[in-house]
mmCIF file of C-alpha atoms in Angstrom:
data_model
loop_
_atom_site.group_PDB
_atom_site.id
_atom_site.type_symbol
_atom_site.label_atom_id
_atom_site.label_comp_id
_atom_site.label_asym_id
_atom_site.label_seq_id
_atom_site.Cartn_x
_atom_site.Cartn_y
_atom_site.Cartn_z
ATOM 1 C CA MET A 1 -46.515 -25.742 47.281
ATOM 2 C CA LYS A 2 -43.310 -26.598 45.217
ATOM 3 C CA LYS A 3 -43.590 -23.122 43.349
ATOM 4 C CA ILE A 4 -44.127 -21.212 46.625
ATOM 5 C CA PHE A 5 -41.262 -22.993 48.079
ATOM 6 C CA PHE A 6 -38.985 -22.192 45.273
ATOM 7 C CA GLY A 7 -39.819 -18.555 45.274
ATOM 8 C CA VAL A 8 -38.584 -18.237 49.017
ATOM 9 C CA PHE A 9 -35.794 -20.526 48.243
ATOM 10 C CA ILE A 10 -34.294 -18.269 45.411
ATOM 11 C CA ILE A 11 -34.865 -14.859 46.984
ATOM 12 C CA GLY A 12 -34.232 -15.658 50.728
ATOM 13 C CA SER A 13 -31.551 -18.288 50.731
ATOM 14 C CA GLY A 14 -27.809 -17.650 51.155
ATOM 15 C CA LEU A 15 -25.098 -19.292 49.237
ATOM 16 C CA LEU A 16 -25.811 -23.035 48.826
ATOM 17 C CA ASN A 17 -23.018 -25.389 49.535
ATOM 18 C CA ALA A 18 -22.349 -28.609 47.866
ATOM 19 C CA GLN A 19 -24.395 -30.543 50.486
ATOM 20 C CA SER A 20 -27.442 -28.562 49.516
ATOM 21 C CA LEU A 21 -27.542 -30.474 46.280
ATOM 22 C CA GLU A 22 -28.016 -33.694 48.112
ATOM 23 C CA LYS A 23 -31.756 -34.800 48.384
ATOM 24 C CA ALA A 24 -32.961 -34.841 51.902
ATOM 25 C CA PRO A 25 -35.483 -37.460 52.973
ATOM 26 C CA GLY A 26 -39.025 -36.660 51.926
ATOM 27 C CA ASP A 27 -37.722 -33.722 49.642
ATOM 28 C CA SER A 28 -39.824 -33.665 46.360
ATOM 29 C CA ILE A 29 -37.811 -30.767 44.671
ATOM 30 C CA PRO A 30 -36.556 -32.086 41.378
ATOM 31 C CA TRP A 31 -32.790 -32.473 40.929
ATOM 32 C CA GLU A 32 -32.651 -29.988 37.974
ATOM 33 C CA LEU A 33 -34.425 -27.292 39.954
ATOM 34 C CA ARG A 34 -32.101 -27.827 42.778
ATOM 35 C CA LYS A 35 -29.165 -27.576 40.546
ATOM 36 C CA GLN A 36 -30.302 -24.292 38.784
ATOM 37 C CA ALA A 37 -30.903 -22.829 42.419
ATOM 38 C CA PHE A 38 -27.395 -23.748 43.293
ATOM 39 C CA ILE A 39 -26.014 -22.264 40.172
ATOM 40 C CA TYR A 40 -27.998 -19.070 40.626
ATOM 41 C CA ASN A 41 -26.762 -18.466 44.230
ATOM 42 C CA THR A 42 -23.146 -19.369 43.289
ATOM 43 C CA ALA A 43 -23.304 -17.008 40.466
ATOM 44 C CA LYS A 44 -24.639 -14.072 42.578
ATOM 45 C CA MET A 45 -21.728 -14.719 45.089
ATOM 46 C CA PHE A 46 -19.182 -14.331 42.366
ATOM 47 C CA SER A 47 -20.931 -11.359 40.801
ATOM 48 C CA ASP A 48 -21.727 -13.152 37.500
ATOM 49 C CA PRO A 49 -25.002 -11.849 36.485
ATOM 50 C CA VAL A 50 -25.104 -13.470 33.008
ATOM 51 C CA VAL A 51 -24.904 -17.037 34.684
ATOM 52 C CA ALA A 52 -27.240 -16.016 37.413
ATOM 53 C CA ARG A 53 -29.823 -14.667 34.896
ATOM 54 C CA THR A 54 -29.542 -17.811 32.776
ATOM 55 C CA ALA A 55 -30.289 -20.000 35.924
ATOM 56 C CA LEU A 56 -33.314 -17.905 36.690
ATOM 57 C CA TYR A 57 -34.583 -18.405 33.169
ATOM 58 C CA ASN A 58 -34.272 -22.122 33.525
ATOM 59 C CA LEU A 59 -35.992 -22.027 36.751
ATOM 60 C CA LEU A 60 -38.870 -19.982 35.164
ATOM 61 C CA SER A 61 -39.118 -22.425 32.420
ATOM 62 C CA GLU A 62 -40.095 -25.024 35.133
ATOM 63 C CA ASN A 63 -42.129 -22.575 37.201
ATOM 64 C CA PRO A 64 -43.606 -20.013 34.791
ATOM 65 C CA GLY A 65 -46.170 -18.850 37.284
ATOM 66 C CA ASN A 66 -43.596 -18.089 40.102
ATOM 67 C CA VAL A 67 -43.884 -14.420 40.942
ATOM 68 C CA ALA A 68 -40.904 -14.501 43.177
ATOM 69 C CA LEU A 69 -38.607 -15.715 40.252
ATOM 70 C CA TYR A 70 -39.792 -12.799 38.118
ATOM 71 C CA ASP A 71 -38.989 -10.421 41.145
ATOM 72 C CA SER A 72 -35.518 -11.928 41.351
ATOM 73 C CA LEU A 73 -34.867 -11.536 37.719
ATOM 74 C CA ALA A 74 -36.216 -7.943 37.541
ATOM 75 C CA ILE A 75 -33.899 -6.874 40.658
ATOM 76 C CA LEU A 76 -30.884 -8.603 38.875
ATOM 77 C CA TYR A 77 -31.646 -6.569 35.721
ATOM 78 C CA LEU A 78 -32.063 -3.407 37.820
ATOM 79 C CA GLN A 79 -28.678 -3.861 39.751
ATOM 80 C CA TYR A 80 -26.886 -3.903 36.443
ATOM 81 C CA ASN A 81 -28.684 -0.814 35.003
ATOM 82 C CA GLN A 82 -30.541 -2.952 32.373
ATOM 83 C CA ASN A 83 -33.606 -0.754 33.174
ATOM 84 C CA ALA A 84 -35.906 -1.612 30.234
ATOM 85 C CA SER A 85 -35.593 -5.315 30.974
ATOM 86 C CA ALA A 86 -36.172 -4.717 34.630
ATOM 87 C CA ALA A 87 -39.226 -2.676 34.042
ATOM 88 C CA LEU A 88 -40.722 -5.229 31.600
ATOM 89 C CA VAL A 89 -40.055 -8.207 33.873
ATOM 90 C CA ALA A 90 -41.653 -6.367 36.740
ATOM 91 C CA GLN A 91 -44.769 -5.750 34.725
ATOM 92 C CA GLN A 92 -44.961 -9.478 34.051
ATOM 93 C CA ALA A 93 -44.775 -10.086 37.631
ATOM 94 C CA LEU A 94 -47.624 -7.527 38.242
ATOM 95 C CA GLN A 95 -49.714 -9.348 35.647
ATOM 96 C CA LEU A 96 -49.444 -12.490 37.806
ATOM 97 C CA ASP A 97 -49.803 -10.674 41.055
ATOM 98 C CA PRO A 98 -51.346 -7.105 40.704
ATOM 99 C CA GLN A 99 -50.646 -6.403 44.490
ATOM 100 C CA ASN A 100 -46.883 -7.157 44.197
ATOM 101 C CA GLN A 101 -45.523 -4.000 45.776
ATOM 102 C CA PHE A 102 -41.873 -5.076 45.166
ATOM 103 C CA ALA A 103 -42.529 -5.326 41.399
ATOM 104 C CA MET A 104 -44.330 -2.008 41.462
ATOM 105 C CA GLU A 105 -41.266 -0.345 42.876
ATOM 106 C CA ILE A 106 -38.897 -1.980 40.427
ATOM 107 C CA ALA A 107 -41.072 -1.041 37.440
ATOM 108 C CA ALA A 108 -41.320 2.601 38.625
ATOM 109 C CA THR A 109 -37.680 2.885 39.178
ATOM 110 C CA GLY A 110 -36.755 1.214 35.816
ATOM 111 C CA PHE A 111 -39.214 3.425 34.042
ATOM 112 C CA ASP A 112 -37.972 6.357 35.778
ATOM 113 C CA LYS A 113 -34.343 5.694 34.802
ATOM 114 C CA LEU A 114 -35.517 5.177 31.247
ATOM 115 C CA GLY A 115 -37.066 8.704 31.195
ATOM 116 C CA ALA A 116 -40.583 7.128 30.814
ATOM 117 C CA LYS A 117 -41.973 9.519 33.577
ATOM 118 C CA ASP A 118 -45.687 8.771 32.980
ATOM 119 C CA ARG A 119 -45.207 4.929 33.405
ATOM 120 C CA ALA A 120 -42.967 5.479 36.382
ATOM 121 C CA LEU A 121 -45.567 7.835 37.981
ATOM 122 C CA ASN A 122 -48.284 5.273 37.324
ATOM 123 C CA ASN A 123 -46.364 2.597 39.280
ATOM 124 C CA TYR A 124 -45.270 4.882 42.209
ATOM 125 C CA GLU A 125 -48.953 6.019 42.440
ATOM 126 C CA LYS A 126 -50.089 2.275 42.703
ATOM 127 C CA LEU A 127 -47.355 1.580 45.283
ATOM 128 C CA TYR A 128 -48.426 4.534 47.337
ATOM 129 C CA LEU A 129 -52.090 3.437 47.360
ATOM 130 C CA ALA A 130 -50.733 -0.036 48.455
ATOM 131 C CA ASN A 131 -48.341 0.989 51.180
ATOM 132 C CA GLY A 132 -49.377 4.561 52.294
ATOM 133 C CA ASP A 133 -45.669 5.423 52.818
ATOM 134 C CA ILE A 134 -44.813 9.084 52.481
ATOM 135 C CA ASN A 135 -41.348 8.227 51.116
ATOM 136 C CA THR A 136 -43.222 6.789 48.123
ATOM 137 C CA LEU A 137 -45.531 9.876 48.046
ATOM 138 C CA TYR A 138 -42.438 12.139 47.747
ATOM 139 C CA LYS A 139 -41.383 10.256 44.626
ATOM 140 C CA VAL A 140 -44.855 10.569 43.348
ATOM 141 C CA SER A 141 -44.783 14.394 44.001
ATOM 142 C CA PHE A 142 -41.458 14.845 42.281
ATOM 143 C CA LEU A 143 -42.577 13.041 39.127
ATOM 144 C CA GLN A 144 -45.723 15.022 39.056
ATOM 145 C CA PHE A 145 -43.588 18.247 39.208
ATOM 146 C CA GLU A 146 -41.405 16.945 36.434
ATOM 147 C CA LEU A 147 -44.470 16.279 34.444
ATOM 148 C CA LYS A 148 -45.731 19.799 35.246
ATOM 149 C CA ARG A 149 -48.801 18.368 37.033
ATOM 150 C CA TYR A 150 -48.361 21.210 39.565
ATOM 151 C CA ALA A 151 -51.755 21.055 41.183
ATOM 152 C CA GLU A 152 -51.393 17.323 42.018
ATOM 153 C CA ALA A 153 -47.682 17.789 43.070
ATOM 154 C CA GLY A 154 -48.907 20.538 45.535
ATOM 155 C CA THR A 155 -51.642 18.292 46.899
ATOM 156 C CA SER A 156 -49.111 15.455 47.287
ATOM 157 C CA LEU A 157 -46.574 17.746 49.111
ATOM 158 C CA ASP A 158 -49.143 19.132 51.407
ATOM 159 C CA ILE A 159 -49.937 15.673 52.417
ATOM 160 C CA ILE A 160 -46.282 15.051 53.123
ATOM 161 C CA ILE A 161 -45.822 18.307 55.089
ATOM 162 C CA GLU A 162 -48.809 17.706 57.268
ATOM 163 C CA ASP A 163 -47.671 14.084 58.283
ATOM 164 C CA PRO A 164 -45.795 14.346 61.559
ATOM 165 C CA GLN A 165 -43.401 11.616 60.226
ATOM 166 C CA SER A 166 -42.009 13.854 57.712
ATOM 167 C CA GLU A 167 -40.010 15.662 60.276
ATOM 168 C CA SER A 168 -38.162 12.463 61.373
ATOM 169 C CA ILE A 169 -37.713 10.754 58.089
ATOM 170 C CA THR A 170 -34.658 12.027 56.156
ATOM 171 C CA ILE A 171 -33.664 12.020 52.503
ATOM 172 C CA ARG A 172 -29.931 12.148 51.395
ATOM 173 C CA PHE A 173 -28.939 14.799 48.995
ATOM 174 C CA PRO A 174 -25.688 15.176 47.135
ATOM 175 C CA THR A 175 -23.023 17.654 48.407
ATOM 176 C CA ALA A 176 -19.759 19.222 46.993
ATOM 177 C CA ASP A 177 -17.514 16.984 49.129
ATOM 178 C CA GLY A 178 -19.341 13.893 48.023
ATOM 179 C CA ASN A 179 -20.498 12.837 51.505
ATOM 180 C CA GLY A 180 -24.174 13.700 51.172
ATOM 181 C CA GLN A 181 -26.526 15.529 53.436
ATOM 182 C CA ASP A 182 -29.422 14.185 55.258
ATOM 183 C CA VAL A 183 -32.438 16.515 55.098
ATOM 184 C CA PRO A 184 -35.870 16.095 56.727
ATOM 185 C CA LEU A 185 -38.504 14.940 54.271
ATOM 186 C CA LYS A 186 -40.626 17.761 55.282
ATOM 187 C CA VAL A 187 -37.941 20.218 54.268
ATOM 188 C CA ALA A 188 -37.387 18.465 51.051
ATOM 189 C CA ALA A 189 -41.147 18.800 50.314
ATOM 190 C CA HIS A 190 -40.969 22.566 50.814
ATOM 191 C CA ARG A 191 -38.011 22.645 48.414
ATOM 192 C CA VAL A 192 -40.086 21.012 45.747
ATOM 193 C CA LYS A 193 -42.741 23.634 46.302
ATOM 194 C CA ALA A 194 -40.220 26.252 45.630
ATOM 195 C CA MET A 195 -39.192 24.562 42.387
ATOM 196 C CA ILE A 196 -42.792 24.457 41.237
ATOM 197 C CA ILE A 197 -42.915 28.301 41.840
ATOM 198 C CA GLN A 198 -39.668 28.678 40.016
ATOM 199 C CA ASP A 199 -40.788 26.535 37.224
ATOM 200 C CA LYS A 200 -44.053 28.563 36.741
ATOM 201 C CA GLY A 201 -41.814 31.707 36.202
ATOM 202 C CA ASP A 202 -42.430 33.424 39.482
ATOM 203 C CA VAL A 203 -38.731 34.291 40.326
ATOM 204 C CA GLU A 204 -39.432 36.570 43.350
ATOM 205 C CA GLY A 205 -41.818 33.970 44.808
ATOM 206 C CA ALA A 206 -39.197 31.119 44.284
ATOM 207 C CA LYS A 207 -36.539 33.281 46.072
ATOM 208 C CA ALA A 208 -38.898 33.849 48.995
ATOM 209 C CA LYS A 209 -39.527 30.142 49.189
ATOM 210 C CA TYR A 210 -36.007 29.026 49.000
ATOM 211 C CA LEU A 211 -35.050 31.336 51.664
ATOM 212 C CA GLU A 212 -37.879 29.899 53.784
ATOM 213 C CA VAL A 213 -36.528 26.418 53.068
ATOM 214 C CA LEU A 214 -33.002 27.611 54.250
ATOM 215 C CA GLY A 215 -34.519 29.076 57.291
ATOM 216 C CA MET A 216 -35.883 25.581 58.221
ATOM 217 C CA HIS A 217 -32.565 23.821 57.333
ATOM 218 C CA PRO A 218 -29.606 26.238 57.215
ATOM 219 C CA GLY A 219 -26.717 24.976 55.144
ATOM 220 C CA PHE A 220 -29.019 22.862 52.893
ATOM 221 C CA GLN A 221 -26.381 22.899 50.070
ATOM 222 C CA ILE A 222 -28.514 22.045 47.072
ATOM 223 C CA VAL A 223 -30.933 24.835 47.930
ATOM 224 C CA GLN A 224 -28.149 27.302 48.458
ATOM 225 C CA GLN A 225 -26.921 26.348 44.895
ATOM 226 C CA GLN A 226 -30.280 26.794 43.507
ATOM 227 C CA LEU A 227 -30.689 30.209 45.057
ATOM 228 C CA ARG A 228 -27.351 31.328 43.635
ATOM 229 C CA GLU A 229 -28.480 30.206 40.233
ATOM 230 C CA LEU A 230 -31.699 31.961 40.553
ATOM 231 C CA THR A 231 -30.125 35.373 41.643
ATOM 232 C CA LYS A 232 -27.228 35.160 39.392
ATOM 233 C CA PRO A 233 -27.264 38.052 36.762
ATOM 234 C CA LYS A 234 -28.131 37.012 33.342
ATOM 235 C CA SER A 235 -25.401 37.613 30.649
ATOM 236 C CA GLY A 236 -25.643 41.147 29.220
ATOM 237 C CA GLU A 237 -27.134 42.625 32.367
#
């Protein structure tokens, strides 16, 4: 019971004040653990990741089986772009709890940022099987495309396109002015289909598909740029 309480305590609590260090009647939480939790939350407020991380490791030394502490440590590493550490800590959390969706996503994100696409895809696929979320499936499809697993990517994209939710869910894409552009997930999925066609070397087919995407969502800037690049005369022509 103590370990479960501390997992919620670390992830869910706000900043602890000085009175939080005082032991309430009937409270069985040891002083050292209370102190380290206080240090962690205070360090987070003052954006001191080194001290916050040290406090988490101290808590883990007393609670080595606490999955929530590993989750907190993994997200802390990810927030400061220490992607290898984030992925490895998330993997440890998954060893303790194979159904931990939070850890699956952190591991997938960390491995993706490291360029370990196969390992990222493996974790995103597990996450999709667990949550059935088409946002997750979109990430799966894009990694399948990047790994040139075109048939699998096509199947994933078809599932997204056929899901009615894909018309209301949006993804933000970068724009020239830096403000970003929200595009329906369904349109984004069709864009990946165009990229697959292009990657296979079918230039005319890719052009037609990009134009189809622009017909669905006029002004889709990144697709306009992709189409310009595709139709730009090659040097020497």
